[in-house]
Amino acid sequence: MQTAFFAYPGQSGEVVQTIRSAISKYNASAPESIIEPWEVNDVAGVPLTNPIFEKISTSAYVAADITFLNSNVAFEVGFAIGKGKRCLLFRNKAMTGDKDLATSVGVFDTLGYEGYLSSEDLSRLLLTRSGFDPIPLVPTIDHKAPVYIVEPPYRTDAFGILVSRIKKARWMYRSFNPSEDVRMAAMDAIRHVSQSAGVVAPLLGDGANGQREHNLRAMFVAGLSVALELPTLIIHPTEYIPPLDVRDITKKYRHPDDIRDVVQEFSLEITEYTQRDDASVADVASVLSTLRVGDPTAENEMTTLSKYYLVTDDYQRAIRGEVNLVVGRKGSGKTALFVQLRNTKRKNKANIVVDLKPEGYQLIKLKERVLNYLAEGARQHLITAFWEYLLLLEITYKVLEKDQTSHLHDHRLTKKYIRLRELYGESDLAVAGDFSERLLRLSEALSNNYQAAFTTSEKIDVTSEELTEILYTHDIKRVFEHLCEYLRFKGEVWLLFDNIDKGWSVEGVSDTDIFVLRCLIDASRKLERNLRRADIDFRSVVFVRDDVYTLLMAGSADYGKEMRATLDWSDRDLLSEVLKRRVVYSLPDDVNSDFPSLWGRIAVSHYSGERSIDCMIDRSLMRPRNLLKIFRHSLGYAINLGHERIEVEDIARGLRTYSQDLITEVDRELTDIFPKARKLVYEFSEENSSFSHEELSTLIQLFGLESEESERVISFLMYYGILGVQRAEQDPIYIYDVDYNIELLRVRIRKWAGATRYIVNHALWPVLRLGDEVQEQLV
């Protein structure tokens, strides 16, 4: 007899009773099959999880209710998929439950679920369900980046140490980063875990911001990893009581320093796993199962990006050293350019490439404890000196790290290296950690020294002597001189700085944030001038978001003179090339085939009356990351449903999932600029897609914003590409149709006057204009 397992949380008695009744009806009507609720496995004297995992492993399929979300059920869903079981998800439509939480998490709606109202409904859905083929898994270790990490929404000291220790152990990693991907796509997580030799799923303690969303994602990923028998690190603070399913396999830490020992043990497990002779590789079921188009987040494809990177004029200018700022919207390819530029320059062993990617939290104490108490001139003096000092030390650290062995075989460098190491400090080199740790230590030291030296709460100036006292712990002049002597025997020196704007407050980008960025750019300029005077071929490039650059410009027109590359995409053919190159690379056996033929093998040619690839491009807001997201969501649904190619229904599902991702991201970015506008974008739900100016202003003002604020929000939505403008029956015009010059949209609005209509981008329609019934019809 075929058996199945039903998992569900127990916090709603009504839902539990409905499920139990449905199971009874099913078992009475299906003599060849039986479903067991999880309580059946509650055997006295036996740990509850053991029979549950055993039952999942031997079941024909697994069902789970997600009306209310529960970490144990999330783990069991992941565990079932990892064990090669079809997992059917259900949700009670009569209850709100954790619907909003599920939307925020991702995972479950990206797998697809069915809705029911009663035990009869649920029993009928179970009885009429046919086809229980599992989601195909292709476990192949990515040896270049074998670790996968589920990152929390905020980087604490503990998580910073965890990542630093993993880097220190020389494990490259891929990650889910909620600041980059606002929701977790189940198929992406499945792919990443199946390519891993180790998975890190930290659990947040009670009271942490975003705890429920993060822990649900982490438990789903942990379930996948445990089922695939991968080294799995589930780590949490000592005071937190972990979910029952993982209570026996978690690691605890009381102090962040405890993490070092945990990572040491985990590293040994990874090493052992990668050396196993019996590493399994699943049989490939279809072309779709093997299709790899990289990752929308460039950090996760550092080892493969060069295989299909699209070389543009902006990249060529950057690699020739003609730019010192790279500006782009989120998802436009800044980090991809960062990675490709870094990797290309590293190929020349004589070059020194310093790539720095801090997190915003490392500067919080510096802002709170120092900047607020300094006069304007002193602030600029101190923070510019702070960055100049830090950058100089980072170049020195990179030289010492890179030439740790090679200096012994080059008589020109040996004595210079030893002297430079002495000036940097043997002890500092031994405990250096990664850049984030070094930045944190230096900013905390400056904060502590400042507070020890100045007790007044009044704004003060800082003299050069006082600056030396509270900031420098090295003989900065001698370090610079000896570094220059050493660098004259090297090639080019590149300083690449990304992520300075990552993790900035969701309450809006502050004047202090912009000030810190301005000082960083000033410091890199000054360092470049000084090194070039010493005949060192030095280049620095800082990567920033487009909206942050706009605020930087508003504070000082001088920054308009910077040599910059602006990553704005307006050419649809060029953007399609981003996806085409990845598809061709992933199907090497078809390298001689033309792309239309390749596309025909993996996807339907048309969707909703237009070419399917054009449909994806038109809804991407002309951002490479969004295009990849749409394609990967559609691909994920096709694989999940056992299709041999991406069908119309897969694209429909993919567009809806992407639409939910996009709305969440737009809301976050709108809130960054206008904190009062949080959740405003959802007010467009079930409205028309077209608005007059008066209708649009009224909608926004009814939300609680003033008239002037309403105009600023409209400008933001046009700038972001969410709103376009239209006259009569003409096609809508969006910001990317006018080369990102918002004044060209404003001119049209003025000239068209009352004939102007504001159009909501098609990309948002699936979520804003469709309800639950449509989603459930698509499942």
Short mmCIF file of N, CA and C in Angstrom, two decimals, residues 98 243 245 752:
data_model
loop_
_atom_site.label_atom_id
_atom_site.label_comp_id
_atom_site.label_asym_id
_atom_site.label_seq_id
_atom_site.Cartn_x
_atom_site.Cartn_y
_atom_site.Cartn_z
N ASP A 98 -0.84 33.21 8.02
CA ASP A 98 0.46 33.88 7.83
C ASP A 98 0.69 34.21 6.36
N PRO A 243 14.03 25.15 16.88
CA PRO A 243 12.90 24.28 16.57
C PRO A 243 13.24 22.81 16.85
N ASP A 245 12.82 20.03 15.27
CA ASP A 245 13.40 19.19 14.22
C ASP A 245 14.92 19.26 14.17
N TRP A 752 1.65 67.75 -22.77
CA TRP A 752 0.40 66.99 -22.96
C TRP A 752 -0.70 67.48 -22.03
#
